[in-house]
Short mmCIF file of C-alpha atoms and ligand atoms in Angstrom, two decimals:
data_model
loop_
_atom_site.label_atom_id
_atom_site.label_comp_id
_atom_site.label_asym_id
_atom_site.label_seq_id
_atom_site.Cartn_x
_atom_site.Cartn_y
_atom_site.Cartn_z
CA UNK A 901 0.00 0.00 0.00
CA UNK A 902 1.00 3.35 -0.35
CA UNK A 903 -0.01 6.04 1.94
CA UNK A 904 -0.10 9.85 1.83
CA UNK A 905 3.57 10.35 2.62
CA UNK A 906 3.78 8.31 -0.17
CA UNK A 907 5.75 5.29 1.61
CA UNK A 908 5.15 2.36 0.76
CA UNK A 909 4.59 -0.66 2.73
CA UNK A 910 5.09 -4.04 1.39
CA UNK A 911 5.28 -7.84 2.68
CA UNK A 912 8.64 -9.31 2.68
CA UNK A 913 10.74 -11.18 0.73
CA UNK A 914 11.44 -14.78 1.93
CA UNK A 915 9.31 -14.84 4.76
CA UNK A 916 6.18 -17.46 5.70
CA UNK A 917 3.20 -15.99 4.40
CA UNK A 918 1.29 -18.08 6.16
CA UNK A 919 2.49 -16.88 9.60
CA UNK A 920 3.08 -13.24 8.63
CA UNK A 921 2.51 -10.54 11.48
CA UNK A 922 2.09 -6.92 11.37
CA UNK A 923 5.63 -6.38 12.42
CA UNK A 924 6.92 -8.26 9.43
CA UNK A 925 5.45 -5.37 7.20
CA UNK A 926 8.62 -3.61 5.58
CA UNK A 927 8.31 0.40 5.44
CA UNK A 928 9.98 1.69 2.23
CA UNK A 929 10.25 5.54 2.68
CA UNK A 930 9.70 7.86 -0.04
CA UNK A 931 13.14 8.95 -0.37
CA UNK A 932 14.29 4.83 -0.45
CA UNK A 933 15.06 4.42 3.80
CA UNK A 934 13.83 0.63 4.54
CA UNK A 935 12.75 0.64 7.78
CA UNK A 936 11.94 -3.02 8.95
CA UNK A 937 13.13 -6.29 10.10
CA UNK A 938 13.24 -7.93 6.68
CA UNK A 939 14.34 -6.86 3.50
CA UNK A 940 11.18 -5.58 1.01
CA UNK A 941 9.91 -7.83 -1.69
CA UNK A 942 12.03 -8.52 -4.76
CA UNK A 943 8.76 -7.21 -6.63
CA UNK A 944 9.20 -3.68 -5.14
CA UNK A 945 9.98 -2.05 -8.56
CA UNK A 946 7.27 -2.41 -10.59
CA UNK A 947 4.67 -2.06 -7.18
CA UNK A 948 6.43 1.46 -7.11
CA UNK A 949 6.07 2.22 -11.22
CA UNK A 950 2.29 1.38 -11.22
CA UNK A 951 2.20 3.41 -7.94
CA UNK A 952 3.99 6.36 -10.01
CA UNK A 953 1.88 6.17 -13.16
CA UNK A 954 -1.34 6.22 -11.29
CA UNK A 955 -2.05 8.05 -8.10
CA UNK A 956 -5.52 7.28 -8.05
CA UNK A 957 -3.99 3.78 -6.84
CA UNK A 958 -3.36 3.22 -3.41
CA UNK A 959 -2.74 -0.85 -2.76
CA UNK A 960 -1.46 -3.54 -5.10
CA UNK A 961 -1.87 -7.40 -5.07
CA UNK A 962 0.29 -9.50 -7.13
CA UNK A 963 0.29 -13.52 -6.48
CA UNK A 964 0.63 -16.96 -8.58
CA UNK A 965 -3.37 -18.23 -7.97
CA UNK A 966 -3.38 -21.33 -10.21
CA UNK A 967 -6.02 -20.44 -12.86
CA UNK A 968 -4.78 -16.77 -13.29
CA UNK A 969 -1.60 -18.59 -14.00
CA UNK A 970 -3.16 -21.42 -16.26
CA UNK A 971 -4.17 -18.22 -18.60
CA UNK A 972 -0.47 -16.92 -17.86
CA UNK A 973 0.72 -19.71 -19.51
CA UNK A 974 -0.80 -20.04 -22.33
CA UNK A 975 -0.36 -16.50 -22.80
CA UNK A 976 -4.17 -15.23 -22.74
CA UNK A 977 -6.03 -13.10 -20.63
CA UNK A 978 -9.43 -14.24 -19.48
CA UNK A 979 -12.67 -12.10 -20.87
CA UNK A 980 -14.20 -10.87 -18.09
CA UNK A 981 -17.44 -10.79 -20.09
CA UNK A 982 -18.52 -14.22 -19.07
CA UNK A 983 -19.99 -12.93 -16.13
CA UNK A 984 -21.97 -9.25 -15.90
CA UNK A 985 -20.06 -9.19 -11.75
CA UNK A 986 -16.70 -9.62 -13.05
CA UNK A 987 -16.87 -7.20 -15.65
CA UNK A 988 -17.70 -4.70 -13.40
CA UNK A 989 -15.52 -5.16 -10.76
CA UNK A 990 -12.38 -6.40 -12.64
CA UNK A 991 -12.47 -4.07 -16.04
CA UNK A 992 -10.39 -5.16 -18.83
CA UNK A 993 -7.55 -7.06 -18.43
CA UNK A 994 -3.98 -5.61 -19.59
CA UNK A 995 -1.50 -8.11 -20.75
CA UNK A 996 2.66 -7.89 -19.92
CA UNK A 997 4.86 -9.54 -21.81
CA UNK A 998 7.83 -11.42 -19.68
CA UNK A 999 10.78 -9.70 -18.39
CA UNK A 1000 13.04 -10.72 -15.68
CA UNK A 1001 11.55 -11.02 -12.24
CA UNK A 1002 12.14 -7.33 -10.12
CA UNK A 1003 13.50 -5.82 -13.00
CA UNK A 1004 13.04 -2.25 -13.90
CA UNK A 1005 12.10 -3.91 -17.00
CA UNK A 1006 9.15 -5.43 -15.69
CA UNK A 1007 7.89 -2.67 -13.87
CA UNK A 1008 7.64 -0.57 -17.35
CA UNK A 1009 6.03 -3.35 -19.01
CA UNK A 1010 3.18 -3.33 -16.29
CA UNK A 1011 3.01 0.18 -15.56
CA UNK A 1012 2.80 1.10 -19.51
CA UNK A 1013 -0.86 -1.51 -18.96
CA UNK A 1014 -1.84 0.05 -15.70
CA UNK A 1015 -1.20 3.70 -17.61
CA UNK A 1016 -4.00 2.54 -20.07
CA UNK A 1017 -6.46 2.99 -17.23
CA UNK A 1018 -6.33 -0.93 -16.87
CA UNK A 1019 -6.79 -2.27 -13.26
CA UNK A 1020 -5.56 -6.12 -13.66
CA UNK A 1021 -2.89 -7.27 -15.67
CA UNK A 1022 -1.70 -10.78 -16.64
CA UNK A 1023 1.59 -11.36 -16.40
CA UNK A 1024 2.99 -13.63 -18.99
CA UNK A 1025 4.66 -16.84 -17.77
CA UNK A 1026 4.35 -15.21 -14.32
CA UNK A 1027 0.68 -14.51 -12.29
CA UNK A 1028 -1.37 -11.47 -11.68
CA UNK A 1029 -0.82 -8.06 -10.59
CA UNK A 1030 -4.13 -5.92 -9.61
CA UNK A 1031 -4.46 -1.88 -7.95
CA UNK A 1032 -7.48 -0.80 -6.14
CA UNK A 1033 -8.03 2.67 -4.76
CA UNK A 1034 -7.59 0.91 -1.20
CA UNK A 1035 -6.39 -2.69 -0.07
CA UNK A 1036 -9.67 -4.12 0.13
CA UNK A 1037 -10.91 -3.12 -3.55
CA UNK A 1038 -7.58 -4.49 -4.84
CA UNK A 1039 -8.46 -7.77 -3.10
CA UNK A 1040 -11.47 -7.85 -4.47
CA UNK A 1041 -10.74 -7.57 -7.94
CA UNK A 1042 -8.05 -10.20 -7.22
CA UNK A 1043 -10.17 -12.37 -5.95
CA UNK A 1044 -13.03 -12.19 -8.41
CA UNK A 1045 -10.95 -12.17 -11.17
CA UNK A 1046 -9.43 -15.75 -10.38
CA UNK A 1047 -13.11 -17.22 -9.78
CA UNK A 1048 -13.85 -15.73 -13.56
CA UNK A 1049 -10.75 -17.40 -14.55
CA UNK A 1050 -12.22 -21.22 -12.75
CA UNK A 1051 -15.34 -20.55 -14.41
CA UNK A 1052 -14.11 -19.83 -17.90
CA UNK A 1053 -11.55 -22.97 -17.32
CA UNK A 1054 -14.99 -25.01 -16.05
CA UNK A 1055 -16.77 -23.85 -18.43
CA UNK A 1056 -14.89 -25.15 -21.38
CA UNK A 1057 -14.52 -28.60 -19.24
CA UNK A 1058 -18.38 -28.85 -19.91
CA UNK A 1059 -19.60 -26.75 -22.77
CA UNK A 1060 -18.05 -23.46 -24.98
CA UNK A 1061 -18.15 -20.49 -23.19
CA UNK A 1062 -20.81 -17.71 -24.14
CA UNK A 1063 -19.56 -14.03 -23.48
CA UNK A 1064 -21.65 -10.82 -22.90
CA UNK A 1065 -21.64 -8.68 -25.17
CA UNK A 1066 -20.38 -4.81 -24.35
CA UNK A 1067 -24.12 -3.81 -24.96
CA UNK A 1068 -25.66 -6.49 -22.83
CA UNK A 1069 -23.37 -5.05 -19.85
CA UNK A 1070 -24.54 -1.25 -20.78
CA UNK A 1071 -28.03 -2.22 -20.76
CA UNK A 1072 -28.15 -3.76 -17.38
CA UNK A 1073 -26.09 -1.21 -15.95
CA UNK A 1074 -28.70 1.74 -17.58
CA UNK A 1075 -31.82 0.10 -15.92
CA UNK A 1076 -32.98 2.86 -13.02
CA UNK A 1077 -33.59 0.55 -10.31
CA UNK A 1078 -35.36 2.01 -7.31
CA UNK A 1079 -34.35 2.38 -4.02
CA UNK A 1080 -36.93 1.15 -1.72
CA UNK A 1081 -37.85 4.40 0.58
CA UNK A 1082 -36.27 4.65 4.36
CA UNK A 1083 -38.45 3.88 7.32
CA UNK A 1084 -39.10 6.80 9.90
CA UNK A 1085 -38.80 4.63 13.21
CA UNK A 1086 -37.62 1.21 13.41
CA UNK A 1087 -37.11 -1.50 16.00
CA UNK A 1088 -35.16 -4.34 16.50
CA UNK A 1089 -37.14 -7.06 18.45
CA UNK A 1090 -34.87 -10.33 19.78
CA UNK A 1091 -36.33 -12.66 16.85
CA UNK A 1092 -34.93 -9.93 14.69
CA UNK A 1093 -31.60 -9.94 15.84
CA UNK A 1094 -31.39 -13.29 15.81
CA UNK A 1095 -31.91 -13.50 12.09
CA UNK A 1096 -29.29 -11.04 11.57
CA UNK A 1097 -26.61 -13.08 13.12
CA UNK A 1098 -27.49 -16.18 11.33
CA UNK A 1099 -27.57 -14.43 8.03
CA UNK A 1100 -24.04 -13.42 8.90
CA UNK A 1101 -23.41 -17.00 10.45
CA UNK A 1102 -24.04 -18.00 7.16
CA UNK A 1103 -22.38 -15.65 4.84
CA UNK A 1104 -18.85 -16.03 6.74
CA UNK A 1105 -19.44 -19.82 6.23
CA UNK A 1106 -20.10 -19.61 2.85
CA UNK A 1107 -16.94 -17.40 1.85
CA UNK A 1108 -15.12 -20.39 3.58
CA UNK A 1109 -16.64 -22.88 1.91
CA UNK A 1110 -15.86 -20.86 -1.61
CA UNK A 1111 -20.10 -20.63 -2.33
CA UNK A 1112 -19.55 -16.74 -1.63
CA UNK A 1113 -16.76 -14.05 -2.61
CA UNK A 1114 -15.81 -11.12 -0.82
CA UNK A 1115 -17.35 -8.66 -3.92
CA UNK A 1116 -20.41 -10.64 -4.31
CA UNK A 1117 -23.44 -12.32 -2.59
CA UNK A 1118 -26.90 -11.70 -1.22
CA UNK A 1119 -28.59 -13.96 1.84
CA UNK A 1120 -31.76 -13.07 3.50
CA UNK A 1121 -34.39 -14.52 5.74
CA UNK A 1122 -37.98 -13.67 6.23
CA UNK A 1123 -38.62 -12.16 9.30
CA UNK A 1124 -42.63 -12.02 9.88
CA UNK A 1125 -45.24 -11.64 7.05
CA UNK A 1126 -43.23 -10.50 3.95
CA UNK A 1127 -40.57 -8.48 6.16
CA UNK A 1128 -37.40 -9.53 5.80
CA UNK A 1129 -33.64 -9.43 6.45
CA UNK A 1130 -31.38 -8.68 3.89
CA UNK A 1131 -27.47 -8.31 3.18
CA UNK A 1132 -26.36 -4.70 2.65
CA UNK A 1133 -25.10 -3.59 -0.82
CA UNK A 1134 -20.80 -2.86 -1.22
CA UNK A 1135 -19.44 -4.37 2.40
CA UNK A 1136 -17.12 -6.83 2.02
CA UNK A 1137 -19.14 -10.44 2.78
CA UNK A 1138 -15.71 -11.70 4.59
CA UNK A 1139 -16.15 -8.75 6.88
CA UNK A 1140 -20.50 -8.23 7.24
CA UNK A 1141 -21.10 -7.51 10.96
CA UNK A 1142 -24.79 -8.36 12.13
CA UNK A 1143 -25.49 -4.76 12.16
CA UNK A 1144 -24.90 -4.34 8.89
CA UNK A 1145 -27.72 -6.36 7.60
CA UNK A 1146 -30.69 -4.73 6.78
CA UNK A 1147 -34.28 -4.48 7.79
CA UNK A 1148 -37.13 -4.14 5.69
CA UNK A 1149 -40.70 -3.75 6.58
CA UNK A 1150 -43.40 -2.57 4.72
CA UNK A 1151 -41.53 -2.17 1.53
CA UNK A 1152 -39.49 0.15 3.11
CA UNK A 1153 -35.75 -0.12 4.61
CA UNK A 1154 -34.11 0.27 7.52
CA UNK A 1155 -32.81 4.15 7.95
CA UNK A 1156 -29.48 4.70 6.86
CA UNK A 1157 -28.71 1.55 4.79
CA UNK A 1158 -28.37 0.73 1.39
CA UNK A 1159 -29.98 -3.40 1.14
CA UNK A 1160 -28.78 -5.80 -1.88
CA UNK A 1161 -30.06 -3.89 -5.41
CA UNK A 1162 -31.88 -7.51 -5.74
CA UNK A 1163 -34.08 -6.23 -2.69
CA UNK A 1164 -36.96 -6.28 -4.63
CA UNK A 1165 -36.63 -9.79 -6.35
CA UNK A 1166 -36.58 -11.00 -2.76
CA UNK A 1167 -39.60 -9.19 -1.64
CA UNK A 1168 -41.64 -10.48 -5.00
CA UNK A 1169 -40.92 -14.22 -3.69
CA UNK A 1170 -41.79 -13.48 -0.29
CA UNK A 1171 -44.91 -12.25 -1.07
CA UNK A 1172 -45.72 -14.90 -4.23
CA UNK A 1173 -44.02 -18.03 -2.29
CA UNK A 1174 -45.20 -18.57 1.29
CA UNK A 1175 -43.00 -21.60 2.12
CA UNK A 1176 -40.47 -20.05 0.88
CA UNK A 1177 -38.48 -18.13 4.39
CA UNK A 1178 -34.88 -17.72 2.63
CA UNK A 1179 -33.03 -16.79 -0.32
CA UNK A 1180 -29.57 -16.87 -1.03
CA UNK A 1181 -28.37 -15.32 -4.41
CA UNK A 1182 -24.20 -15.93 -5.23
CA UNK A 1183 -21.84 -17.70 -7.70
CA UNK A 1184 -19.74 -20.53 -7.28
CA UNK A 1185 -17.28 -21.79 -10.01
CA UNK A 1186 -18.63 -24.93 -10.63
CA UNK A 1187 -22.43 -23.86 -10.93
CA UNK A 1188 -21.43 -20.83 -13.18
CA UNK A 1189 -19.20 -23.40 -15.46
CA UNK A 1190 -23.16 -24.59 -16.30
CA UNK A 1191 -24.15 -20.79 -16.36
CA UNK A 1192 -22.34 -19.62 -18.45
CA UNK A 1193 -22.33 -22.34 -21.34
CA UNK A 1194 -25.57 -23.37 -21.39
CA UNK A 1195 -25.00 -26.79 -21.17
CA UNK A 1196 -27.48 -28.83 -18.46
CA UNK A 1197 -26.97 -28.86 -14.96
CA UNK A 1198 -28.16 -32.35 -15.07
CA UNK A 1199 -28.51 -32.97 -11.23
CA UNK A 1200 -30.29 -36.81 -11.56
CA UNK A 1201 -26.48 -37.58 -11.13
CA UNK A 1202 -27.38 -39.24 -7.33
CA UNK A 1203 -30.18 -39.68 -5.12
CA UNK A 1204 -29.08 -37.09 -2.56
CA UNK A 1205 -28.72 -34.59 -5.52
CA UNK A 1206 -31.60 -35.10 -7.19
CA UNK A 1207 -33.51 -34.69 -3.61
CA UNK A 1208 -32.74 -31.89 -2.86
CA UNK A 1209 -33.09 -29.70 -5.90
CA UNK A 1210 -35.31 -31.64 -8.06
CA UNK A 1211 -34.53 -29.93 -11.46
CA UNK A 1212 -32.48 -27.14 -12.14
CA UNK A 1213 -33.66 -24.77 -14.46
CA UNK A 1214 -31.81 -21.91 -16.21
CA UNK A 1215 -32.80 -18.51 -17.13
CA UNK A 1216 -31.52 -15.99 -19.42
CA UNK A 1217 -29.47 -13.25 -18.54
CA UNK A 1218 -31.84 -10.25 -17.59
CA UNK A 1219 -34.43 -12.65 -15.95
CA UNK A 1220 -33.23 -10.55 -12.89
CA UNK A 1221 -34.27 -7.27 -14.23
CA UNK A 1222 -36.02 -4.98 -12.38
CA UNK A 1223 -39.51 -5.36 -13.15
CA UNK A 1224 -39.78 -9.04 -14.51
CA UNK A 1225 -41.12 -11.95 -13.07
CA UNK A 1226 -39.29 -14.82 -14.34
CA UNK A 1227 -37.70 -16.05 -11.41
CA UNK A 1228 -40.51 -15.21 -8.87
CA UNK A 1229 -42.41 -17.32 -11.67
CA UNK A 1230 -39.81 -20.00 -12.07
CA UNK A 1231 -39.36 -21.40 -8.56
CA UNK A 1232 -41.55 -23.50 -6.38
CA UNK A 1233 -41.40 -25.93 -3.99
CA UNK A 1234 -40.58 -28.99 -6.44
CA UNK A 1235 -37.67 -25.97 -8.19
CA UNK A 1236 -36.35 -24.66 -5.31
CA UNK A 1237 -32.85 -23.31 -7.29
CA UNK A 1238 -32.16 -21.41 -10.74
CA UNK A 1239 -29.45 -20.71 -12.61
CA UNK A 1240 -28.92 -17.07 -14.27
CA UNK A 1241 -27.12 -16.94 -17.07
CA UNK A 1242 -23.69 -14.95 -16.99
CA UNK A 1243 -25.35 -14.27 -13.56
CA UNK A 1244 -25.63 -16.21 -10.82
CA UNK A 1245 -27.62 -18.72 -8.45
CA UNK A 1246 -31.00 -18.41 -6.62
CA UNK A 1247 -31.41 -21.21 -3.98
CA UNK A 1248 -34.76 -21.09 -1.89
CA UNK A 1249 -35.71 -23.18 1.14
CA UNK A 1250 -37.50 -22.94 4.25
CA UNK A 1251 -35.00 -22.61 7.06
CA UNK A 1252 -31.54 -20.70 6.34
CA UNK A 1253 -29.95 -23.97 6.62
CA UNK A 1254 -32.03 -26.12 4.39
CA UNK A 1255 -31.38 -23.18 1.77
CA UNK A 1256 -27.88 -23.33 2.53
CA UNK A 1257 -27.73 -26.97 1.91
CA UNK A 1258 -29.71 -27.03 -1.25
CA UNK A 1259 -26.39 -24.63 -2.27
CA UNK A 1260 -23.62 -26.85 -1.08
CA UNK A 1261 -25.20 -29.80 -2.98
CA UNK A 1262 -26.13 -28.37 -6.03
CA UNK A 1263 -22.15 -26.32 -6.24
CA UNK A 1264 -20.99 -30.21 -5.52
CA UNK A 1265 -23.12 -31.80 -7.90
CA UNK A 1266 -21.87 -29.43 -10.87
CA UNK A 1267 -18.37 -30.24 -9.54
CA UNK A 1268 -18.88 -33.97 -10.07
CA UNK A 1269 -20.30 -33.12 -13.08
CA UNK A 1270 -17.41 -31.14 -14.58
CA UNK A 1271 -14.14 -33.16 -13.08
CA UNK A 1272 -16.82 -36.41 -14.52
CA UNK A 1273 -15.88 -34.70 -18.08
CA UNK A 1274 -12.44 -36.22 -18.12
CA UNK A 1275 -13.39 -39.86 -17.28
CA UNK A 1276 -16.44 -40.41 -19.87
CA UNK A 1277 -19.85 -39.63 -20.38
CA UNK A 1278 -22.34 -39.39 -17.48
CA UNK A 1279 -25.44 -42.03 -17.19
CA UNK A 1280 -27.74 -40.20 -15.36
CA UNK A 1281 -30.59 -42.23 -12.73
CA UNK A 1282 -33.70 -43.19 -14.94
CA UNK A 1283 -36.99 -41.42 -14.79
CA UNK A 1284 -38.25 -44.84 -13.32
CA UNK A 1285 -35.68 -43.94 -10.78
CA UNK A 1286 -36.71 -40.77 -10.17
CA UNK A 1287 -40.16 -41.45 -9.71
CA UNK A 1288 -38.80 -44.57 -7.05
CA UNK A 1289 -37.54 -41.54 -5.23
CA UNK A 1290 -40.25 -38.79 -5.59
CA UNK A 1291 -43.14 -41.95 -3.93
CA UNK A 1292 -39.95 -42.68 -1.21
CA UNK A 1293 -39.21 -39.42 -0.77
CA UNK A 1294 -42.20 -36.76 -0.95
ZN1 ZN B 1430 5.70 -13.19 -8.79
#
């Protein structure tokens, strides 16, 4: 990071990461003083030359994450067009061609992409580097850029890829959505507060269990009648505190927050689906492998699957918009997930942790289902099968 003496601090070089402490932090002063225990990463150079060609940049990530590096290699960047999320949050992608490791030569390759107005570069036969304005944008670019890597590296394990177009990505982003207006009073009774902490229970679990990322992700619970709970809109999930979640009653929201922009989708299936007490909306690699190639999420692949998500259906990107019904038309209690195209996920379910579950199993199923592509063809369970489970089962 760079702060506004303009020192820099950086991790070091040849030290654990996994058991790196504050202290380990190396301080390189403006006019070149190191002050630290350990000597500054070999990368310093080129952190300093993006640092110099754009201010506006205040923390940079670079690392070796595997599919970042799988593009690396074969000397591509990924299109962030396969998903609407990761075109916003990542940009385009600058490519730099190879030059020796903490050169000065390697800093002007990058910082001639990062000059371009580019925020995440490949680095040929190397990794990643990405700048944020602070540490946690930068980390959230990194990070969502590497899950649209998986997914475009899933994607062609199942299917062909199918990109957004520049136009599809305007048009979404054009559509006035409106805010839902602010309560005047509000309360927060104990069965309230309860939902808000499993909400964030279950968010925290799910960016462990890599069904959630940081930039990304929308759980809530109904509270009574068609209130409901909701995840707030730009807080890192890694970091949502129960009172940032937000309340909304009435159609209207809690004062002072700013709920999920799919607020209203949530309301519609309150209000349509009865049995329906919790939504979670995300993307996972495997599931958006299926989303974004069109090919079947087939999920007669085992009893257990099969149980507890019946049949997957997928929509079409802008099924979400504001204003249409498809997915509040879509689900029910015997299609309790969708897919979105270039999109997302939409699991239902009763309690938070029977929606939760329904997640896990289906992100599992299309795992089995895409590492299944290098073995041989899939046999699915027969309809006569199916219907041995449907009298067994429902
Ligand atoms: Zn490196």
């Amino acid at each position: 990071m760079i702060d506004d003496n303009g020192d820099v601090w950086i991790t070091p070089s040849a030290v654990d990461k996994g058991s790196l402490q504050p202290a380990d932090i190396v301080c390189v002063k403006r006019d070149g003083t190191i002050i630290g225990k350990h000597k500054p990463s070999s990368e310093l150079p080129f952190h300093k030359a993006i640092y110099a060609t754009r201010p506006g940049i205040k923390a940079v990530i670079h690392a070796h994450p595997p599919a970042l590096v799988s593009f690396s290699i074969i000397r591509k960047t990924p299109d962030t067009n396969i998903l609407l999320h990761a075109r916003q949050v990542c940009g385009p992608i600058g490519y730099a061609e190879y030059k020796l490791p903490g050169s000065p030569e390697l800093g002007d390759v990058i910082a001639g992409e990062f000059y371009k107005g580019i925020n995440a570069v490949i680095m040929e036969n190397h990794g990643t580097v990405v700048g944020g304005k602070n540490l946690s944008d930068a980390f959230q670019r990194f990070e969502t850029l590497e899950f649209c890597a998986r997914t475009i590296i899933y994607g062609y394990m199942v299917g062909k890829p199918h990109y957004l177009t520049d136009e599809d990505i305007d048009a979404f982003e054009l559509q006035a959505l409106p805010m839902l207006p602010q309560m005047e009073a509000v309360s927060y009774p104990s069965d309230e507060k309860e939902k808000r902490y499993e909400i964030c229970k279950m968010v925290h679990r799910a960016c462990r269990q890599g069904l959630m990322i940081s930039s990304y992700g929308t759980i809530s619970a109904r509270w009574k009648g068609n209130n409901f709970l909701i995840t707030p809109t730009d807080v890192p999930r890694w970091d949502l505190q129960p009172e940032d979640i937000v309340q909304i009653k009435d159609g209207k929201r809690e004062p002072g927050k700013i709920p999920s922009r799919t607020s209203y989708l949530h309301h519609e299936i309150y209000k349509r689906h009865p049995h329906i007490n919790s939504i979670i909306l995300t993307q996972t690699p495997y599931l958006m492998a299926f989303a974004t190639t069109g090919s079947q999420l087939n999920v007669r692949t085992i009893p257990e699957s099969w149980i507890f998500l019946q049949d997957v259906h997928s929509l079409e990107f802008g099924a979400h918009n504001y204003g249409r019904s498809d997915i509040a038309d879509k689900i029910s209690l015997n299609n309790p997930a969708v897919l979105i195209k270039n999109d997302c996920v939409l699991v239902t379910g009763d309690q938070l942790l029977q929606t939760f579950d329904r997640l896990e199993v289906a992100e599992f199923s299309a795992k089995s289902l895409v590492l299944s592509s290098s073995l041989g063809k899939v046999v699915p369970i027969s309809n006569e099968q199916v219907e041995e489970l449907r009298a067994a089962f429902f």
